[in-house]
CSV table of C-alpha atoms and ligand atoms in Angstrom, one decimal:
chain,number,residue,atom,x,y,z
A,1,UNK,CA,-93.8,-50.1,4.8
A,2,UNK,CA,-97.2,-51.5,5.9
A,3,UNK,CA,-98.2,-54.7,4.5
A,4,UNK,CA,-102.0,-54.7,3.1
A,5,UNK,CA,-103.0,-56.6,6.1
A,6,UNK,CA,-101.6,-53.9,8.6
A,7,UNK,CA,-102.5,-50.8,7.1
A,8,UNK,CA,-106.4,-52.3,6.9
A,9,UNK,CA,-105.8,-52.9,10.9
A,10,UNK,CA,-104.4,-49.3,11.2
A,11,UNK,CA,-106.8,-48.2,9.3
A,12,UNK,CA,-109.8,-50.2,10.8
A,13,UNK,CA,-108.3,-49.2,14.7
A,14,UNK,CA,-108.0,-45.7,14.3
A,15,UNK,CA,-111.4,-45.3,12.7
A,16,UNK,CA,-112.8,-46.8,15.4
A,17,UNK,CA,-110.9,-45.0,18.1
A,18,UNK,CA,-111.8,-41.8,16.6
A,19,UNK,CA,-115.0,-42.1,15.9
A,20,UNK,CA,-115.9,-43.5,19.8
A,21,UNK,CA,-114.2,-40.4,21.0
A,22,UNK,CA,-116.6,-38.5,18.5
A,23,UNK,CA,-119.4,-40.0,19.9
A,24,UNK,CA,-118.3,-39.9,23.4
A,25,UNK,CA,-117.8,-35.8,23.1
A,26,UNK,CA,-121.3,-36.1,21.1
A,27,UNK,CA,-122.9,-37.4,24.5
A,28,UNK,CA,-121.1,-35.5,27.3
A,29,UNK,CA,-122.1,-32.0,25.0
A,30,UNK,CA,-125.7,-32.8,25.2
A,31,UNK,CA,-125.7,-34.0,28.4
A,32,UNK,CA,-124.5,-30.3,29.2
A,33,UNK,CA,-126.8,-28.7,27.2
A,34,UNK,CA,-129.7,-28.5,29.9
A,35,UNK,CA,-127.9,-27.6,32.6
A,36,UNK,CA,-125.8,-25.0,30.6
A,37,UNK,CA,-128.8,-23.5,29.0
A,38,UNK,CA,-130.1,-23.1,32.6
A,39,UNK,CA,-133.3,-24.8,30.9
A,40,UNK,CA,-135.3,-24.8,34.2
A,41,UNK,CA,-135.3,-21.6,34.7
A,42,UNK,CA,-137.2,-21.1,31.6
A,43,UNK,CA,-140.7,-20.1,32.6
A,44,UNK,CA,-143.5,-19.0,30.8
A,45,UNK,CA,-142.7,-15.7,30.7
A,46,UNK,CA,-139.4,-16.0,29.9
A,47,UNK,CA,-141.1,-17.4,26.3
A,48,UNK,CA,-143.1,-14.6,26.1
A,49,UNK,CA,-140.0,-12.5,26.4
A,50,UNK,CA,-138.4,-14.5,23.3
A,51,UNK,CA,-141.5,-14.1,21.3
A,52,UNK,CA,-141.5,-10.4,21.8
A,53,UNK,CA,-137.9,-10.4,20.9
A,54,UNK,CA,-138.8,-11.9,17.8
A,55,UNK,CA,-141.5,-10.9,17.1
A,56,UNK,CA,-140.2,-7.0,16.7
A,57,UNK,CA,-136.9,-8.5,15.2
A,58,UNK,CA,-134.7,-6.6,18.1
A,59,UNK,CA,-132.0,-9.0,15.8
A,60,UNK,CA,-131.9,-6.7,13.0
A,61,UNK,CA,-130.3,-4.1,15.2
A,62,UNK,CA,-128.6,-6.3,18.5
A,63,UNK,CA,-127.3,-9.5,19.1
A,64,UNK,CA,-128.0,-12.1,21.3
A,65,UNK,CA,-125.0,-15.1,22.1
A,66,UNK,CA,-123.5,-12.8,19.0
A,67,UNK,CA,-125.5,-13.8,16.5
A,68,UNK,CA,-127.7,-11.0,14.8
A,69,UNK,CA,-127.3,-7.5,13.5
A,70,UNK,CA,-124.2,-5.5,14.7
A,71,UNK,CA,-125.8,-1.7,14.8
A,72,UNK,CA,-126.9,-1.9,18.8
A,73,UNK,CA,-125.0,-3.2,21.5
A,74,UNK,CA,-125.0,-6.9,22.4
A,75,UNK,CA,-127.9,-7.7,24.6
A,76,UNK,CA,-127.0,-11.1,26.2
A,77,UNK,CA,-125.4,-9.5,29.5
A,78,UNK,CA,-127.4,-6.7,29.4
A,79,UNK,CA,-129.3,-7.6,33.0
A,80,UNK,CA,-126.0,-7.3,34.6
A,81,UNK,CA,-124.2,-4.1,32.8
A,82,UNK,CA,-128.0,-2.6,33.5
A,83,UNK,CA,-130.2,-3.7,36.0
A,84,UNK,CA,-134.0,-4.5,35.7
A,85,UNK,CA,-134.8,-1.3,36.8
A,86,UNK,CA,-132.6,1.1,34.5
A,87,UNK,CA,-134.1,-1.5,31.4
A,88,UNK,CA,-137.8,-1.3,32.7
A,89,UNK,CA,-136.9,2.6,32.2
A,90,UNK,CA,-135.3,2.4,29.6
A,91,UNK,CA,-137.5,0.0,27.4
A,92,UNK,CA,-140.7,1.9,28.1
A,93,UNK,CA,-138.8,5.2,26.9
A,94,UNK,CA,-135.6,4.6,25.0
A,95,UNK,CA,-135.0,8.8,24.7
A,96,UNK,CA,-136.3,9.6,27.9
A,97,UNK,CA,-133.0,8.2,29.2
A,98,UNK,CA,-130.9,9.9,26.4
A,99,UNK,CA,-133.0,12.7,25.4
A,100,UNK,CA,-131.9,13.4,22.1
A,101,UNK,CA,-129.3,11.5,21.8
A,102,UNK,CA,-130.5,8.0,21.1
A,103,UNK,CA,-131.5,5.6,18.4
A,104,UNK,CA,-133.0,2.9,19.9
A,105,UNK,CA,-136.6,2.4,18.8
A,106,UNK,CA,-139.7,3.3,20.9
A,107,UNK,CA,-141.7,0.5,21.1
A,108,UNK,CA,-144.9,0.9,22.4
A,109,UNK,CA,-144.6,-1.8,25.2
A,110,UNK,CA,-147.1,-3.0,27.8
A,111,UNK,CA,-145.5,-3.2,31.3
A,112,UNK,CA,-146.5,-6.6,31.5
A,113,UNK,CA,-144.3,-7.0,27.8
A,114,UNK,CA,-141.6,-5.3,29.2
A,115,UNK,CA,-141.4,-7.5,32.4
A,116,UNK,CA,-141.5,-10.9,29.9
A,117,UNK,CA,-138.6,-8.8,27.5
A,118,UNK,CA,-136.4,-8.3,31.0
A,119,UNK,CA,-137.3,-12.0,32.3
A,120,UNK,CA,-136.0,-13.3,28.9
A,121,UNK,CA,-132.8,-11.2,28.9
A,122,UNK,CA,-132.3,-12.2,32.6
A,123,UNK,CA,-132.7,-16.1,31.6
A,124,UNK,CA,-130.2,-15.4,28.7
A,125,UNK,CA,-127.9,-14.0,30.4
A,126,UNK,CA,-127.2,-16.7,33.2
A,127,UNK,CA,-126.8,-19.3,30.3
A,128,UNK,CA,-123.5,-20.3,30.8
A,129,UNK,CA,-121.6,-19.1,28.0
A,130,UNK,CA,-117.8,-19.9,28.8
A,131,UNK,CA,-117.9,-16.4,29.5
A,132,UNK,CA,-119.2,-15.1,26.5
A,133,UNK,CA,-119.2,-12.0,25.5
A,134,UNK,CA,-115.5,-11.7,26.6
A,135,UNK,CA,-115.4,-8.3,28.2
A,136,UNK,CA,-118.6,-5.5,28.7
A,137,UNK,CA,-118.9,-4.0,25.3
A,138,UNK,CA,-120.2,-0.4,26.4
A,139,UNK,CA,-118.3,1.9,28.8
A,140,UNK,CA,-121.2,2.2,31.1
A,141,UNK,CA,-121.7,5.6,32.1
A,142,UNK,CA,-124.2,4.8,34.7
A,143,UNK,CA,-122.6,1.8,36.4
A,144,UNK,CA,-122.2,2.7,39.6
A,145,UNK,CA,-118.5,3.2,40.8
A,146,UNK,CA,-116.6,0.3,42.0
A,147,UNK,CA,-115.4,1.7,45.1
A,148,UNK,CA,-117.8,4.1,46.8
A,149,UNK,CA,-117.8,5.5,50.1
A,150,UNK,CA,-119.1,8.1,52.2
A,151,UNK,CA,-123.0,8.8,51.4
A,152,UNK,CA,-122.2,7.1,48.0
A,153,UNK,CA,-121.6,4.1,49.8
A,154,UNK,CA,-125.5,3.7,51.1
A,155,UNK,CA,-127.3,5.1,48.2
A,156,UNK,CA,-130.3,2.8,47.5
A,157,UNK,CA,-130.2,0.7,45.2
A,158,UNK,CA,-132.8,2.2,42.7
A,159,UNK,CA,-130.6,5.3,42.7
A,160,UNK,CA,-127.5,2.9,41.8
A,161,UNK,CA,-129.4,1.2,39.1
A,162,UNK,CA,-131.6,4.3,37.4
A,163,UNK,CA,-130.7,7.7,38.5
A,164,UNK,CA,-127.0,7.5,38.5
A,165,UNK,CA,-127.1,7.4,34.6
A,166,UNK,CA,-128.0,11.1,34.5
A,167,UNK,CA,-127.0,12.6,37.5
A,168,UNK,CA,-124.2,12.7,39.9
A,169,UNK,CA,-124.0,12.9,43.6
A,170,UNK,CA,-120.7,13.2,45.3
A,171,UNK,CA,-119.2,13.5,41.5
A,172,UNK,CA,-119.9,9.7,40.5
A,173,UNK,CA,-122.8,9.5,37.8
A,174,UNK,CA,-123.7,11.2,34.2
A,175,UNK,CA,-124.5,14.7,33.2
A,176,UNK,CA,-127.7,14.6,31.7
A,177,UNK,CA,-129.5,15.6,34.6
A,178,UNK,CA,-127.9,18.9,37.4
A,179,UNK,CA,-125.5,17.3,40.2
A,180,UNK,CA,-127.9,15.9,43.3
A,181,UNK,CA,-125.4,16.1,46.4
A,182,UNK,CA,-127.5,19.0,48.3
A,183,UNK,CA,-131.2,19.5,47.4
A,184,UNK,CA,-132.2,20.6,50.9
A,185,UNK,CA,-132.6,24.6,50.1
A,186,UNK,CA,-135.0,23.2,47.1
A,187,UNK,CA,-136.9,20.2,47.9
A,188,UNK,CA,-138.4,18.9,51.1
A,189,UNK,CA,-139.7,15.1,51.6
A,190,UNK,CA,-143.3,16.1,50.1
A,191,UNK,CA,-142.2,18.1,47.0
A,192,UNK,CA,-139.6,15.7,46.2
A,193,UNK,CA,-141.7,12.9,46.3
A,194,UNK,CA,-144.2,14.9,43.8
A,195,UNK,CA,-141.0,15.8,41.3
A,196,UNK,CA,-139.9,11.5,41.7
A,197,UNK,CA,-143.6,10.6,40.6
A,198,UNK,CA,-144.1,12.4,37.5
A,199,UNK,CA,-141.3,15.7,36.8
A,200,UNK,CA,-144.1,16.6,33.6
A,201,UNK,CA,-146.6,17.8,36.0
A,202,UNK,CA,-144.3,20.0,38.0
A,203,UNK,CA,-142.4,21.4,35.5
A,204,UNK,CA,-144.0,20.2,31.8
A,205,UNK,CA,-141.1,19.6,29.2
A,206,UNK,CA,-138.7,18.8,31.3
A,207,UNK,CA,-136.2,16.2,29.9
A,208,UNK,CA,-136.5,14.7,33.4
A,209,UNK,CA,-138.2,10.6,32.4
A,210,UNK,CA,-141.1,9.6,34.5
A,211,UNK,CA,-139.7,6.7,36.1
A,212,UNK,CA,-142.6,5.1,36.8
A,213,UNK,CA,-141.4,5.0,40.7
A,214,UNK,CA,-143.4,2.7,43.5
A,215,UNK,CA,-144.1,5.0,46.5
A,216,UNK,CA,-141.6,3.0,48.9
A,217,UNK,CA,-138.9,3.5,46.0
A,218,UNK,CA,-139.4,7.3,45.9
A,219,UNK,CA,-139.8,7.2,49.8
A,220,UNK,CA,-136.0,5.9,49.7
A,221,UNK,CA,-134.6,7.8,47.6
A,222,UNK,CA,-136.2,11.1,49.2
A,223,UNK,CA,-135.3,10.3,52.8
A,224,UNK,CA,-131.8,9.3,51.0
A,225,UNK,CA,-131.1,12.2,49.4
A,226,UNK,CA,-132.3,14.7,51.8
A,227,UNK,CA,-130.3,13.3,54.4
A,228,UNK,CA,-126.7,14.4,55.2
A,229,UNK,CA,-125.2,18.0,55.2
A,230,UNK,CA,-128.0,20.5,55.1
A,231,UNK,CA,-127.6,24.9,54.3
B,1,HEC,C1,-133.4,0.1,14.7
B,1,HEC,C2,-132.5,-0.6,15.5
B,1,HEC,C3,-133.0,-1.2,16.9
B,1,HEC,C4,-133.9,-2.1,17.1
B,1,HEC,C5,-134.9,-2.8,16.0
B,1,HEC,C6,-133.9,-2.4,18.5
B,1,HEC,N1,-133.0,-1.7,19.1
B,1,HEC,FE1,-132.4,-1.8,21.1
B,1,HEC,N2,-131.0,-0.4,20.8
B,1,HEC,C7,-130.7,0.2,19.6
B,1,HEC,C8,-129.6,1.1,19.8
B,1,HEC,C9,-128.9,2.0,18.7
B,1,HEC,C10,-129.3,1.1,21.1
B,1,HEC,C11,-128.1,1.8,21.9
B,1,HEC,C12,-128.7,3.0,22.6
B,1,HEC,C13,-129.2,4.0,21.7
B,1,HEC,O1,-128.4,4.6,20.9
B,1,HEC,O2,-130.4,4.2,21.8
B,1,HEC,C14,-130.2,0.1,21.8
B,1,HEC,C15,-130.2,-0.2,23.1
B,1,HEC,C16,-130.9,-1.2,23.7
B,1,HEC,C17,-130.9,-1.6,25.0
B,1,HEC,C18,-129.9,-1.0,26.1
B,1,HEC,C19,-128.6,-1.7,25.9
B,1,HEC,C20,-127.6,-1.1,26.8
B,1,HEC,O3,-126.7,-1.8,27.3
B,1,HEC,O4,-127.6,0.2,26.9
B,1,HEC,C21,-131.8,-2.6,25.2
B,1,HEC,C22,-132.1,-3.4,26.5
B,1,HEC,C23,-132.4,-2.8,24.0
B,1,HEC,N3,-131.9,-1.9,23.0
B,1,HEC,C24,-133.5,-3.7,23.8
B,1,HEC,C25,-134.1,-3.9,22.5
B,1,HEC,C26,-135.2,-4.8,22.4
B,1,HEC,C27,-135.8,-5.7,23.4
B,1,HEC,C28,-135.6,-4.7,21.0
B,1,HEC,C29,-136.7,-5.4,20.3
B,1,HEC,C30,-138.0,-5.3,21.0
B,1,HEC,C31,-134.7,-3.7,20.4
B,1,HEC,N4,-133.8,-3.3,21.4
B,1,HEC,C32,-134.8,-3.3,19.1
B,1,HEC,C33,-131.3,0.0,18.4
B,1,HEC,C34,-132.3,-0.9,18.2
B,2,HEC,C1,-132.6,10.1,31.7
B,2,HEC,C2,-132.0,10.9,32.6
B,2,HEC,C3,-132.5,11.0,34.0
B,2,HEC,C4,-132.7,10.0,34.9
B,2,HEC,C5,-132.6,8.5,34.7
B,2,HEC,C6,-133.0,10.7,36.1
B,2,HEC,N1,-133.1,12.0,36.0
B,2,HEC,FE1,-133.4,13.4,37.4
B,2,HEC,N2,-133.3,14.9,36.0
B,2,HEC,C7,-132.9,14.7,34.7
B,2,HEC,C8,-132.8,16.0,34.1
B,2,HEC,C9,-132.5,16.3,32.6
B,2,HEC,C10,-133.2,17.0,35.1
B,2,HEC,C11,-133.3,18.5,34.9
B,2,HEC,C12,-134.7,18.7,34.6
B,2,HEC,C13,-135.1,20.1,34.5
B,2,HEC,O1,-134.5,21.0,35.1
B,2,HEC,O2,-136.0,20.4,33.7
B,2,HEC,C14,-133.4,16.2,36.3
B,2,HEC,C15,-133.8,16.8,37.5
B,2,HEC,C16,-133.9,16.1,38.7
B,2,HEC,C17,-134.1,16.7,40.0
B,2,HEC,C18,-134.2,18.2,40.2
B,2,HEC,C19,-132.8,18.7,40.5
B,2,HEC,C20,-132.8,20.2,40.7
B,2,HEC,O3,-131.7,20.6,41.2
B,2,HEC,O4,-133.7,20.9,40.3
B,2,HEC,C21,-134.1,15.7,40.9
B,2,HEC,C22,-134.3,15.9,42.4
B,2,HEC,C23,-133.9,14.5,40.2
B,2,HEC,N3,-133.8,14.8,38.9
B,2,HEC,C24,-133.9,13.3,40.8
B,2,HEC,C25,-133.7,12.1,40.1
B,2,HEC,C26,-133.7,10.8,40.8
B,2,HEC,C27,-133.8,10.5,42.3
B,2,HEC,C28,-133.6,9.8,39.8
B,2,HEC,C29,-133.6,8.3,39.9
B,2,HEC,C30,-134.8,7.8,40.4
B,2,HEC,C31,-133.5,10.6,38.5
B,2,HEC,N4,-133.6,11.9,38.8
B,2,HEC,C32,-133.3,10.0,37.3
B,2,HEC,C33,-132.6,13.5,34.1
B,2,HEC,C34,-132.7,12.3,34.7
């Protein structure tokens, strides 16, 4: 048995041993926090992004760090399950990338909006998050395979990011779109380049998205995939 004296000591001690190692986990977390929320990185744009975000309450459908609405995938890795360039797509035409299939809502974005919404999701997702979420929540169809090699293996990297989510080329890649491994007997470098920069005007209705393409990035891909085993 304690006497009164010694259980006010114990008492009195561990209070005050507890409550400094309170404080002391109180002051290391925030001395985290800016470095953990990779705070400089947080530009101007990156703002706009987040008032975009809520703004058109993308919460009611996704989640961000897990907190929002459960119906759409979790967004707070989606730079790196994606790419900027599959999301720049993607954002300015949800069901162009899914035609038919998809639910996500058509929003009638600038391109300068979209650019803040992808800088925001880009400074999200490098906020370190002890690895949060814990795996990829979406099989991703149109990540490109781990291990590829022959012609595969050099494809640039627009073609890795966008096009490989509808189409395949040495059977890697989705289904929307027809297989791409040997277009020489129907494009050359000109026509090619006409179908990358807008597939409505040569062939209106097709399920084919504009891409919204830069002339160098169609370039690529043309000489890319016109390369290799001809007829
Ligand atoms: C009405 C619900 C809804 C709202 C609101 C919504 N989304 Fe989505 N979103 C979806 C669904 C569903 C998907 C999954 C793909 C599909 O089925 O279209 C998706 C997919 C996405 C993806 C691709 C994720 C991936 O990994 O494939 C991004 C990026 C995205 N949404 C961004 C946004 C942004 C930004 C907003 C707000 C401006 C927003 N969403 C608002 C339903 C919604
Ligand atoms: C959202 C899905 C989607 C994406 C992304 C996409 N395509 Fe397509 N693509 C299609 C569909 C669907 C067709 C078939 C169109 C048709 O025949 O009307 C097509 C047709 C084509 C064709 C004509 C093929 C043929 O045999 O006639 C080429 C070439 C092509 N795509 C190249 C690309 C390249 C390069 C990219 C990436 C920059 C790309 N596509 C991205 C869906 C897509």
């Amino acid at each position: 048995m304690l006497a009164k004296s010694q259980a006010k000591l114990f008492f009195l001690i561990g209070t005050g041993a507890f409550s400094a190692i309170f404080l002391g986990l109180t002051v290391d977390t925030l001395a985290q926090v800016p470095v953990r929320s990779n705070e400089s990185a947080m530009t101007a744009e990156v703002v706009h992004g987040k008032e975009l975000w809520e703004q058109n309450n993308c919460m009611g459908c996704h989640t961000l760090l897990g907190e929002g609405a459960y119906y759409a995938p979790e967004l707070t890795k989606v730079v790196d399950r994606r790419g900027k360039e599959w999301m720049k797509a993607f954002l300015a035409d949800p069901n162009g990338m899914f035609p038919g299939q998809r639910r996500m809502v058509q929003y009638k974005f600038s391109p300068q909006e979209i650019d803040a919404l992808i800088a925001f999701f880009d400074w999200i997702g490098k906020v370190d998050t002890n690895d949060f979420p814990p795996k990829p929540d979406l099989v991703v169809a149109a990540a490109p395979a781990a291990k590829s090699s022959g012609r595969m293996a050099t494809a640039p990297a627009v073609y890795r990011s966008l096009c490989v989510a509808c189409h395949s080329f040495e059977g890697q890649g989705g289904k929307v779109g027809p297989a791409l491994d040997d277009l020489r007997g129907k494009f050359d470098e000109a026509s090619l380049d006409r179908w990358l920069a807008n597939p409505q005007a040569v062939k209106p209705g097709t399920a084919m998205p504009n891409l919204n393409l830069t002339p160098e990035a169609r370039k690529e891909l043309a000489s890319w995939l016109l390369a290799g085993k001809g007829p």
